[in-house]
mmCIF file of C-alpha atoms in Angstrom:
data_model
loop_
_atom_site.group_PDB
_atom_site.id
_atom_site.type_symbol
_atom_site.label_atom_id
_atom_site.label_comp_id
_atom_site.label_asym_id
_atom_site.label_seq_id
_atom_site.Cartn_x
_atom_site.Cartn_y
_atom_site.Cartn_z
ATOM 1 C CA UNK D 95 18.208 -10.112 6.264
ATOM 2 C CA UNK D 96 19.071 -6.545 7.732
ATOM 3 C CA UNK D 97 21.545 -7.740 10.288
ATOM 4 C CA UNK D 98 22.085 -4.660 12.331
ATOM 5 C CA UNK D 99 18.173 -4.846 12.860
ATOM 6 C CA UNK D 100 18.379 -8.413 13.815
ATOM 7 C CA UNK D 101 21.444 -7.309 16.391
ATOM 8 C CA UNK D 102 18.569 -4.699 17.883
ATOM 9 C CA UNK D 103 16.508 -7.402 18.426
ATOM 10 C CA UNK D 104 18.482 -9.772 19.539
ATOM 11 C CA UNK D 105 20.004 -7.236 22.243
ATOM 12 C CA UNK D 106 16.372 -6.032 23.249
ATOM 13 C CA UNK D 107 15.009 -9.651 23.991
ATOM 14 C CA UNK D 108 18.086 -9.983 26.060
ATOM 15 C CA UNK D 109 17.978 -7.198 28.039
ATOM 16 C CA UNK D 110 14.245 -7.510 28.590
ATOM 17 C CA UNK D 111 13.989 -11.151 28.530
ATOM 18 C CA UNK D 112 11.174 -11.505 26.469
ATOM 19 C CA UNK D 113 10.067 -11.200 23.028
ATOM 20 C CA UNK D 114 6.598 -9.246 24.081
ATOM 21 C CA UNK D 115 8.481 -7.095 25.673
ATOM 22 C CA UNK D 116 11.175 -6.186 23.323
ATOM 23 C CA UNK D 117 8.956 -6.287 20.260
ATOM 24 C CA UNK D 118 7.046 -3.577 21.997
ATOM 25 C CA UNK D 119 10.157 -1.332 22.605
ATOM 26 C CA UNK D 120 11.184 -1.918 18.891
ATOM 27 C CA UNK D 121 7.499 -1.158 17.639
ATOM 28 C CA UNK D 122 7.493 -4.672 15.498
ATOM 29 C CA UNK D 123 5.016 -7.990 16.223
ATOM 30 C CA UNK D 124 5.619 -10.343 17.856
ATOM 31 C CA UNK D 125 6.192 -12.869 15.106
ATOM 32 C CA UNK D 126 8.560 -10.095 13.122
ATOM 33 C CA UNK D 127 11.236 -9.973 16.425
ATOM 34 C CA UNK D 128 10.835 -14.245 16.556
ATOM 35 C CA UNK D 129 11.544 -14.006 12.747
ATOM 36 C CA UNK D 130 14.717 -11.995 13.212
ATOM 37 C CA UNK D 131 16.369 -13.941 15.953
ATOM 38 C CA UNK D 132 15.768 -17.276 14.196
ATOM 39 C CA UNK D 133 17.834 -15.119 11.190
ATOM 40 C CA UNK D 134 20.638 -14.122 12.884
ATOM 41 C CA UNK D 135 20.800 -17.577 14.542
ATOM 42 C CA UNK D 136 20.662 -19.124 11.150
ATOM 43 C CA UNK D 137 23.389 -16.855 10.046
ATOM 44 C CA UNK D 138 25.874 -17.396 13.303
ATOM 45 C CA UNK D 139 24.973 -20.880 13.090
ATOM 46 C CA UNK D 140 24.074 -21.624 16.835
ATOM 47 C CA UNK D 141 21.443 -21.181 18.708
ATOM 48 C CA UNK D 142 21.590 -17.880 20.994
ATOM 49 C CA UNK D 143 18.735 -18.026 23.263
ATOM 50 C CA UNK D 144 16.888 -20.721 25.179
ATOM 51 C CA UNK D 145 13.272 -19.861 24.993
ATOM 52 C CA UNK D 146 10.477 -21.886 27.360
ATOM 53 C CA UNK D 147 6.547 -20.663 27.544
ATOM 54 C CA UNK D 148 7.928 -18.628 30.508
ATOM 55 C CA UNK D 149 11.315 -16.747 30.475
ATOM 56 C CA UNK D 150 14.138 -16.389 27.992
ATOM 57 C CA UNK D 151 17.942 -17.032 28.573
ATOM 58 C CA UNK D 152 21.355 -16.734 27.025
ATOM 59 C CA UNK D 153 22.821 -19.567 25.529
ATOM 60 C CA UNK D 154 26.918 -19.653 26.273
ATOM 61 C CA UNK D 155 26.830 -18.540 22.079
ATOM 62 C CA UNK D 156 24.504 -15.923 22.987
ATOM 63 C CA UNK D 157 26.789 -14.554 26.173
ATOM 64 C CA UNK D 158 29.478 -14.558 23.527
ATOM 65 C CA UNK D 159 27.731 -12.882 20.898
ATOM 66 C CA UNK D 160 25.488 -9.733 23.302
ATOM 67 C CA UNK D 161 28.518 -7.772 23.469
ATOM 68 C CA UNK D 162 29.774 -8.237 20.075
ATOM 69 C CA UNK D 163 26.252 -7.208 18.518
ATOM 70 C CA UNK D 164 26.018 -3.819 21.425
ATOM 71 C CA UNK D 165 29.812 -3.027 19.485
ATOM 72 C CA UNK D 166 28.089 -3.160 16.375
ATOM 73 C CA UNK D 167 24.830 -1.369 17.081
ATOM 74 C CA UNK D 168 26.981 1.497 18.749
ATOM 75 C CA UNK D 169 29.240 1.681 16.125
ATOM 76 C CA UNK D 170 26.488 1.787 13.625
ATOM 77 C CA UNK D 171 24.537 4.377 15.986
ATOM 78 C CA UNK D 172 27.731 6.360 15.865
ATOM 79 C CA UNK D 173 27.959 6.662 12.138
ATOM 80 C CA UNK D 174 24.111 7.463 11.905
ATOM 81 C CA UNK D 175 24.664 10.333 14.248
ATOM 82 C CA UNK D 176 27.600 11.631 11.752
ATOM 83 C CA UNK D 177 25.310 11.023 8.872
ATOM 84 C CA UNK D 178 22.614 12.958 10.403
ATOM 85 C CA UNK D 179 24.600 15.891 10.374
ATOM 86 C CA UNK D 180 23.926 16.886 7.435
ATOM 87 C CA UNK D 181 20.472 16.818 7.207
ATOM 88 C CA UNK D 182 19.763 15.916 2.753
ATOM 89 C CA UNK D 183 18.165 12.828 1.875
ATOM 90 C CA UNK D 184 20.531 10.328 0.276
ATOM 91 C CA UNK D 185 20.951 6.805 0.071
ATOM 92 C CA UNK D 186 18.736 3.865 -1.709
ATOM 93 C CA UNK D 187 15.741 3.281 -1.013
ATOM 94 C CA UNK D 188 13.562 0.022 -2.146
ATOM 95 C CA UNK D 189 10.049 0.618 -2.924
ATOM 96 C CA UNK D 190 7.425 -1.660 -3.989
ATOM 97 C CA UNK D 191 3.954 -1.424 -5.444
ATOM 98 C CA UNK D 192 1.834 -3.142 -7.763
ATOM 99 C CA UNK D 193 2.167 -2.490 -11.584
ATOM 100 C CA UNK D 194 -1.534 -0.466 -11.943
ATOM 101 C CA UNK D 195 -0.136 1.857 -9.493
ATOM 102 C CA UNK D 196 3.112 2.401 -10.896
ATOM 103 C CA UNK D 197 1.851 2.910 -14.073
ATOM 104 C CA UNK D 198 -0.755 5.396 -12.996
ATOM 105 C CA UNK D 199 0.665 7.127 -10.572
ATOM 106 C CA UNK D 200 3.533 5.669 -8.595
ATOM 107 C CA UNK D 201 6.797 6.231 -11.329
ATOM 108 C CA UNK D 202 5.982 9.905 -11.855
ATOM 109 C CA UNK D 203 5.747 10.546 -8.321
ATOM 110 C CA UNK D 204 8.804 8.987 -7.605
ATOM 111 C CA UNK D 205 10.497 10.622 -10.222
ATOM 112 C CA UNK D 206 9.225 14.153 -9.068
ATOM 113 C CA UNK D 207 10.924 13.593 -5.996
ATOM 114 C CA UNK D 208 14.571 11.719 -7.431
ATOM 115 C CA UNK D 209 14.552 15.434 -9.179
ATOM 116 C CA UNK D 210 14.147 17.151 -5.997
ATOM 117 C CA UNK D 211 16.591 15.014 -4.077
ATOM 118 C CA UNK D 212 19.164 13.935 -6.365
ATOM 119 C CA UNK D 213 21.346 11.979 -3.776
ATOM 120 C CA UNK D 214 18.397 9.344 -3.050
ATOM 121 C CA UNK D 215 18.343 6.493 -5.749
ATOM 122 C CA UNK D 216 15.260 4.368 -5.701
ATOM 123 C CA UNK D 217 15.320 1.149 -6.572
ATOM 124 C CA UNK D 218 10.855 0.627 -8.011
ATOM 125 C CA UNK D 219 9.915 -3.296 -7.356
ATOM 126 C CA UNK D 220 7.166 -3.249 -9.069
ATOM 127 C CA UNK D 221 5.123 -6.995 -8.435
ATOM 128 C CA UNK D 222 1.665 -8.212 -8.509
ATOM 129 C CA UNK D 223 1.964 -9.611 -5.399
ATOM 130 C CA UNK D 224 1.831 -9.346 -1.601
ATOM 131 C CA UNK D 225 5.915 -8.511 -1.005
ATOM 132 C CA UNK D 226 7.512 -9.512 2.468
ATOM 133 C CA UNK D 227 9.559 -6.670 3.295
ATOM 134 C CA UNK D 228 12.066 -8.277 5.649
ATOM 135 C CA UNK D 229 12.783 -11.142 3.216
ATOM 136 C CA UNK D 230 13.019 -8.710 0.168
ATOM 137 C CA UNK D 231 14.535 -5.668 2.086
ATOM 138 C CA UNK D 232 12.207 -3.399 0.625
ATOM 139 C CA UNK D 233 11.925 0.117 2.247
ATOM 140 C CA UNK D 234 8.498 0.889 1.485
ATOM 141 C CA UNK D 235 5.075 -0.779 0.321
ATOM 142 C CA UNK D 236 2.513 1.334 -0.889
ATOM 143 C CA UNK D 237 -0.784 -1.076 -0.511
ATOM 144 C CA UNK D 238 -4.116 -0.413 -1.796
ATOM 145 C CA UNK D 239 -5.766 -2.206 1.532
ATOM 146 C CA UNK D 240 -8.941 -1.799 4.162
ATOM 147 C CA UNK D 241 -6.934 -3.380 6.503
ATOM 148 C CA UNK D 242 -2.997 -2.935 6.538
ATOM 149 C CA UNK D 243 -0.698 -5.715 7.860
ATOM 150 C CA UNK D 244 -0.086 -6.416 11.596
ATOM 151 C CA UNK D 245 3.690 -5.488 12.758
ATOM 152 C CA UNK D 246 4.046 -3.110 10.069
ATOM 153 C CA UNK D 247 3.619 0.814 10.242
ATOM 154 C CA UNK D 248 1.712 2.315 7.856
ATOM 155 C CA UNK D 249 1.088 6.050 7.224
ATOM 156 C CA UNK D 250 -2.415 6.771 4.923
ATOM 157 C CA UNK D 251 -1.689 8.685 1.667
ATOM 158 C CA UNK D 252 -4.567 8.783 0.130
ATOM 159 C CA UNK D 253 -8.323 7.070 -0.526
ATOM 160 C CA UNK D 254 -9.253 4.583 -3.280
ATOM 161 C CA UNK D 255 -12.211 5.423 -5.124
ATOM 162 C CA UNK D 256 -13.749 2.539 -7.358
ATOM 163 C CA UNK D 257 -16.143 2.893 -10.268
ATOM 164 C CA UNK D 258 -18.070 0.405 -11.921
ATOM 165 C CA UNK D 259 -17.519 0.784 -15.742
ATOM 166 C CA UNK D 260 -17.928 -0.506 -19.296
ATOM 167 C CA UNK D 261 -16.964 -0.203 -22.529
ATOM 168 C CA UNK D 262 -20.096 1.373 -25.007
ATOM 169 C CA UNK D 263 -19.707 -1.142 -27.363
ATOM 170 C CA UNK D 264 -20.153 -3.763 -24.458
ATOM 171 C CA UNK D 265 -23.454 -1.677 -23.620
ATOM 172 C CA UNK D 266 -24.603 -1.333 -26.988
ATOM 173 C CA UNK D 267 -24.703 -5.261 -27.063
ATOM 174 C CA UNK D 268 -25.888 -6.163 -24.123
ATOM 175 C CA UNK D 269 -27.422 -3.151 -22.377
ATOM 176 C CA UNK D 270 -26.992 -0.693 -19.480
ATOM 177 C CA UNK D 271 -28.191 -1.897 -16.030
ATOM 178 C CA UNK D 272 -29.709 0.745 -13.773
ATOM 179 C CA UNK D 273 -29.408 -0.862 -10.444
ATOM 180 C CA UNK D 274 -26.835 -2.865 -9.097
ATOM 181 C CA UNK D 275 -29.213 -6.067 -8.652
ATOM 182 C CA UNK D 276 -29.104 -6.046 -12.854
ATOM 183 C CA UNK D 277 -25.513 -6.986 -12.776
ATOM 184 C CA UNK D 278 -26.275 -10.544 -12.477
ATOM 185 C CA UNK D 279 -27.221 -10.580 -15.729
ATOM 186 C CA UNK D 280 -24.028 -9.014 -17.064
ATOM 187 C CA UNK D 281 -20.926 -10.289 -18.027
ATOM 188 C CA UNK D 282 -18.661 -9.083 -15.310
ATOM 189 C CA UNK D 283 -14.942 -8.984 -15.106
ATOM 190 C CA UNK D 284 -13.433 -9.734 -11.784
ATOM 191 C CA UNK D 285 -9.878 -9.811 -9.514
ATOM 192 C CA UNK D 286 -8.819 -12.326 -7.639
ATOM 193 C CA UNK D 287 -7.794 -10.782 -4.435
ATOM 194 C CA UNK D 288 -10.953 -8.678 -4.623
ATOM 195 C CA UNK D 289 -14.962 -8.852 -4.682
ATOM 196 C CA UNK D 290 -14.587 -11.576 -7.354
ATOM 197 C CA UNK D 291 -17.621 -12.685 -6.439
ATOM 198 C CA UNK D 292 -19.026 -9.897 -4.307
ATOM 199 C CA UNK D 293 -18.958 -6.214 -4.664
ATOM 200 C CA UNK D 294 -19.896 -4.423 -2.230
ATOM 201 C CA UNK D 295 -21.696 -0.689 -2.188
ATOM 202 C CA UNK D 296 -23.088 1.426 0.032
ATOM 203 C CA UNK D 297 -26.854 2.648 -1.571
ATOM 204 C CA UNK D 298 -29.298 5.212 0.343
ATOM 205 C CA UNK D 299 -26.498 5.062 2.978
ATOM 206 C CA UNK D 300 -26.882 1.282 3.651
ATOM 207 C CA UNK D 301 -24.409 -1.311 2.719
ATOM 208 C CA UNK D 302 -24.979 -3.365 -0.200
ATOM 209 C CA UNK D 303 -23.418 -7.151 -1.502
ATOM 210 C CA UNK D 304 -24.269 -7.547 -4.815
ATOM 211 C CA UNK D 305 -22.983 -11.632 -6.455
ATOM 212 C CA UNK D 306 -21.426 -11.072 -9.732
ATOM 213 C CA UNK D 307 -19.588 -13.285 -12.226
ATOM 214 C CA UNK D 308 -18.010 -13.479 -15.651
ATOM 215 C CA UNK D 309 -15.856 -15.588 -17.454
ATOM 216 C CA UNK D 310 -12.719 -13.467 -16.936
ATOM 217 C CA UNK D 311 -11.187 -12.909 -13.511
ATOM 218 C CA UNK D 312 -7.084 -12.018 -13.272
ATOM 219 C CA UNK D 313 -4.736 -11.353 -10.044
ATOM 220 C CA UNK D 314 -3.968 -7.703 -11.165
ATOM 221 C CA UNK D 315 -6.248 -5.189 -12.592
ATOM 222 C CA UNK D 316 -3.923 -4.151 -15.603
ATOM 223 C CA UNK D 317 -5.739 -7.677 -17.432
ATOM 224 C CA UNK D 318 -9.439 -7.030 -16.493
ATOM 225 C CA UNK D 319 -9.026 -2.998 -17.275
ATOM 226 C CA UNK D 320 -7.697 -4.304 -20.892
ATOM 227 C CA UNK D 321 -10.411 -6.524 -20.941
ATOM 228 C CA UNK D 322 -12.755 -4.135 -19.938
ATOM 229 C CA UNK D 323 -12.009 -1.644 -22.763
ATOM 230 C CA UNK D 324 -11.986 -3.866 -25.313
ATOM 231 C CA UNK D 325 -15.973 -4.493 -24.716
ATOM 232 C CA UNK D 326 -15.653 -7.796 -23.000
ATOM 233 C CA UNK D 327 -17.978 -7.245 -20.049
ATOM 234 C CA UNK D 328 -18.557 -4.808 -17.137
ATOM 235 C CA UNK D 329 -15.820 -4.568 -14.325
ATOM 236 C CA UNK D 330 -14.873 -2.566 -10.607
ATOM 237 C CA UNK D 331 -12.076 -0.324 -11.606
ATOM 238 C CA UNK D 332 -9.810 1.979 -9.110
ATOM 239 C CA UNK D 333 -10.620 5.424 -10.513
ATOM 240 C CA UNK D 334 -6.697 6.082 -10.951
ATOM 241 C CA UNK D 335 -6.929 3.769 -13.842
ATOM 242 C CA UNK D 336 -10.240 4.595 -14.858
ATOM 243 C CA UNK D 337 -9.994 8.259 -14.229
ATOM 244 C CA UNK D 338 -8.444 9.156 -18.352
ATOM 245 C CA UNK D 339 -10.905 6.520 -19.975
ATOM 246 C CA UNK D 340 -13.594 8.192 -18.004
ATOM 247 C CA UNK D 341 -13.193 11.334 -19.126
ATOM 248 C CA UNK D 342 -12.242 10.316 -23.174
ATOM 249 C CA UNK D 343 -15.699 8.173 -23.329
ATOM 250 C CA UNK D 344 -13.654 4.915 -24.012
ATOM 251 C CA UNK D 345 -15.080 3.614 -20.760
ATOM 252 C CA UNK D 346 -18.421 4.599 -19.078
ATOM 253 C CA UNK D 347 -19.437 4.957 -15.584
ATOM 254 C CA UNK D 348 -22.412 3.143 -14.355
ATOM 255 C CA UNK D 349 -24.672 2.890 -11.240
ATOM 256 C CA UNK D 350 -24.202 6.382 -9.859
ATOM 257 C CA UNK D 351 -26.080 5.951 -6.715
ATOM 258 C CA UNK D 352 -24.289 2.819 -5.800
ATOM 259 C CA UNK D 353 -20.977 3.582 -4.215
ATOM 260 C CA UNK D 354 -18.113 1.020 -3.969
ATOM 261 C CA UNK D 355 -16.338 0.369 -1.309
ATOM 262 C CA UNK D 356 -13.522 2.394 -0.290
ATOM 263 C CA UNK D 357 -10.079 1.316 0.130
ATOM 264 C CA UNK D 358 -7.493 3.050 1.339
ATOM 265 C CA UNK D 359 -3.421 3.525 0.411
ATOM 266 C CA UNK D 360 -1.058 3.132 2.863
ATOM 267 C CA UNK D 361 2.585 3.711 2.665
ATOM 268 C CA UNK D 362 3.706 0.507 4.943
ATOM 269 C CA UNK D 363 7.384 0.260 6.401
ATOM 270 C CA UNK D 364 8.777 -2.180 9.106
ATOM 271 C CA UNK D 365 10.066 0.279 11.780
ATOM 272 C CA UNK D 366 10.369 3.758 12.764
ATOM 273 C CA UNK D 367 13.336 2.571 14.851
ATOM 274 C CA UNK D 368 16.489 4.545 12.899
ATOM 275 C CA UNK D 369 14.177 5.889 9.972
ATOM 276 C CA UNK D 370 16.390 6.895 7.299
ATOM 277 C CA UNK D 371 16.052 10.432 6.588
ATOM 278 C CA UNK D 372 15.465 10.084 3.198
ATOM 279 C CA UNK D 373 12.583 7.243 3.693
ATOM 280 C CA UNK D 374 10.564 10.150 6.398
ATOM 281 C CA UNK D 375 11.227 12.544 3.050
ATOM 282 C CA UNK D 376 9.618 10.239 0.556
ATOM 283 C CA UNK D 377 6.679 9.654 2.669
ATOM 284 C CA UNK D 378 5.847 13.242 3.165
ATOM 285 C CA UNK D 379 6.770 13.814 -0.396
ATOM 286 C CA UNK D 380 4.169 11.261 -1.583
ATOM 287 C CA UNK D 381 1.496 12.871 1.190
ATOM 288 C CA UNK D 382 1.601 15.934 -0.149
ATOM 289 C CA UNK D 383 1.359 14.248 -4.162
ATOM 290 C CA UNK D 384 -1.144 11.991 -2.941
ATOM 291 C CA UNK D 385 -3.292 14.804 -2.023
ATOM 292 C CA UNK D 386 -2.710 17.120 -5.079
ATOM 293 C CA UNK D 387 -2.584 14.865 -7.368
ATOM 294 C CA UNK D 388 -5.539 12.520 -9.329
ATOM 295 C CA UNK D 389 -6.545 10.935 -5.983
ATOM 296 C CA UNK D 390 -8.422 13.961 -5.328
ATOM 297 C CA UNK D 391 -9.567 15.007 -8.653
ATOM 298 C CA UNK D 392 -11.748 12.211 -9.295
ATOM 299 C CA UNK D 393 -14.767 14.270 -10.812
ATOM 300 C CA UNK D 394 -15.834 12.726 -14.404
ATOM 301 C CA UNK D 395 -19.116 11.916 -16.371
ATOM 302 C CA UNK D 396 -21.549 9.902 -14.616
ATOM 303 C CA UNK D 397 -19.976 10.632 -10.932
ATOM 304 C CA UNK D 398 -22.480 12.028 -8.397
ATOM 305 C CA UNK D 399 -21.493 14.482 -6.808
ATOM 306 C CA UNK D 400 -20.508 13.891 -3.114
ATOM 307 C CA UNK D 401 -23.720 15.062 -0.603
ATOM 308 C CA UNK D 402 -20.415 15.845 1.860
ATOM 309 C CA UNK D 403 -18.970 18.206 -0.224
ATOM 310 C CA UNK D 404 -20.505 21.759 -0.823
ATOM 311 C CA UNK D 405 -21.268 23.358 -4.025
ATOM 312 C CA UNK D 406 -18.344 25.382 -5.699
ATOM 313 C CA UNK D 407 -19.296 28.777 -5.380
ATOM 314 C CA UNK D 408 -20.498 30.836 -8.740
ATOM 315 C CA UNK D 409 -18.206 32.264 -11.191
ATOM 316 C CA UNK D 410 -18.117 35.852 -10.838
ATOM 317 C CA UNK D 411 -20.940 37.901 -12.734
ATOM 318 C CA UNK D 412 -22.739 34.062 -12.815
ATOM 319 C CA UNK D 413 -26.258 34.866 -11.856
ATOM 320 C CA UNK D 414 -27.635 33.480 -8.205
ATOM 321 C CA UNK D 415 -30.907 32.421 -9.779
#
């Protein structure tokens, strides 16, 4: 638990006497503020509000404890004032993502930026799973989502392009299908947490469900990308981890007019209450790598080109004709 946090929130719903109200000030949910005070009560070990559908009030704990926790916050405000001084990054930071996006992207990036900044130390959790950032005191989340989490901030870094691919020895056995109907007859490899039964498309600019199935599916895509290059069936790749295989012919794009839905990657954080410098200079770090780096270079063999974008422009000396 972040105490000093919990102190905020416990001193907001006091002064405002209610949790709506100070979870709006503090830029958290509802649920997130209710969360912290039943924390810091845990931790004191007494109860330090009385709550009823319409008004919250002090416990005689709570009267003892308001001042204390204002003492602490101001002392804590004080020191982030010195701190902020000197205006360099440093300090840890936690960050979390899943283990495709490390691997692809996420570790170098990082890196790039512990070079830049030497005094910030980052501490990669790298999980296959949904992380709760309070509970793990993680910093940052970068999520591959269409819908971030409620109470959360989250600041977009990039889009999530998806390609439907195979293996040519799996298409050498059993075909290439041309429209995304055919993939019912394929052998396709699926994720868990997404379209492992549906994928979705958008085709002639309409959106497009298509059933599929297989007798593989896996919570992370690392397992169904291995699976899908060793021939065993078809599978919905991001293009990050696609992207080399793509362009080697170890994997092959299919269905070029059928577009899968778009996801996007957020950078998620619990507050922008007392935002560490050096958290505000990762996230525009990873903007600006986000949008140089493979998330928009996503051209390879068997892509369409986008109708939104124009053509390049000729090489000089290339004939108009």
């Amino acid at each position: 638990m972040d105490r000093l946090t919990a102190m905020r929130v416990f001193t907001e719903v006091a002064e405002r006497g209610s949790l709506t109200a100070a979870a709006q000030r503090l830029d958290m949910s509802r649920a997130m503020v209710s969360r912290y005070l039943a924390e810091l009560e845990a931790w004191l070990g007494t109860r330090l509000l009385h709550r009823t559908t319409r008004a919250v009030s002090l416990t005689d704990a709570g009267n003892d404890a308001l001042p204390r926790c204002r003492e602490m916050l101001g002392i804590a405000d004080d020191l982030a004032c010195a701190s902020q001084a000197d205006s360099t990054p440093r300090g840890l930071l936690r960050v979390a993502c899943s283990t495709s996006l490390a691997q692809a992207f996420l570790a170098a990036a990082v890196t790039r930026f512990i070079v830049r900044h030497p005094g910030v130390a980052i501490d990669l959790v790298v999980a296959d799973r949904t992380i709760d950032l309070v509970d793990e005191r993680i910093d940052l989340a970068i999520r591959v989502t269409s819908e971030p989490s409620p109470g959360l901030i989250a600041r977009r870094l990039a889009t999530c392009h998806s390609v439907v691919c195979a293996a040519p020895s799996y298409l050498q056995r059993h075909g290439t299908p041309e429209r995304a109907e055919d993939l019912a007859l394929h052998n396709c490899l699926t994720y868990t947490y997404f379209g492992k039964s549906l994928w979705q498309f958008t085709h002639n600019g309409a959106p497009l469900g298509v059933p599929v199935g297989g007798n593989l599916s896996a919570n992370e895509v690392i397992a169904v990308f291995a699976a899908t290059l060793a021939g065993a069936g078809i599978s919905l790749q991001p293009v990050y981890s696609a992207l080399p295989h793509l362009r080697d012919g170890t994997l092959r794009a299919l269905l070029p007019d059928y577009v899968p839905r778009e996801m996007t990657i957020y950078g998620v954080y619990i507050s922008r209450k007392q935002m560490p410098s050096a958290l505000r200079a990762l996230l525009d770090d990873l903007v600006e790598q986000f949008r140089t780096g493979l998330f928009e270079d996503t051209g390879y063999p068997g892509r369409r080109p986008s109708p939104s974008k124009p053509p390049a422009p000729p090489a000089p000396g290339a004939s108009s004709d």
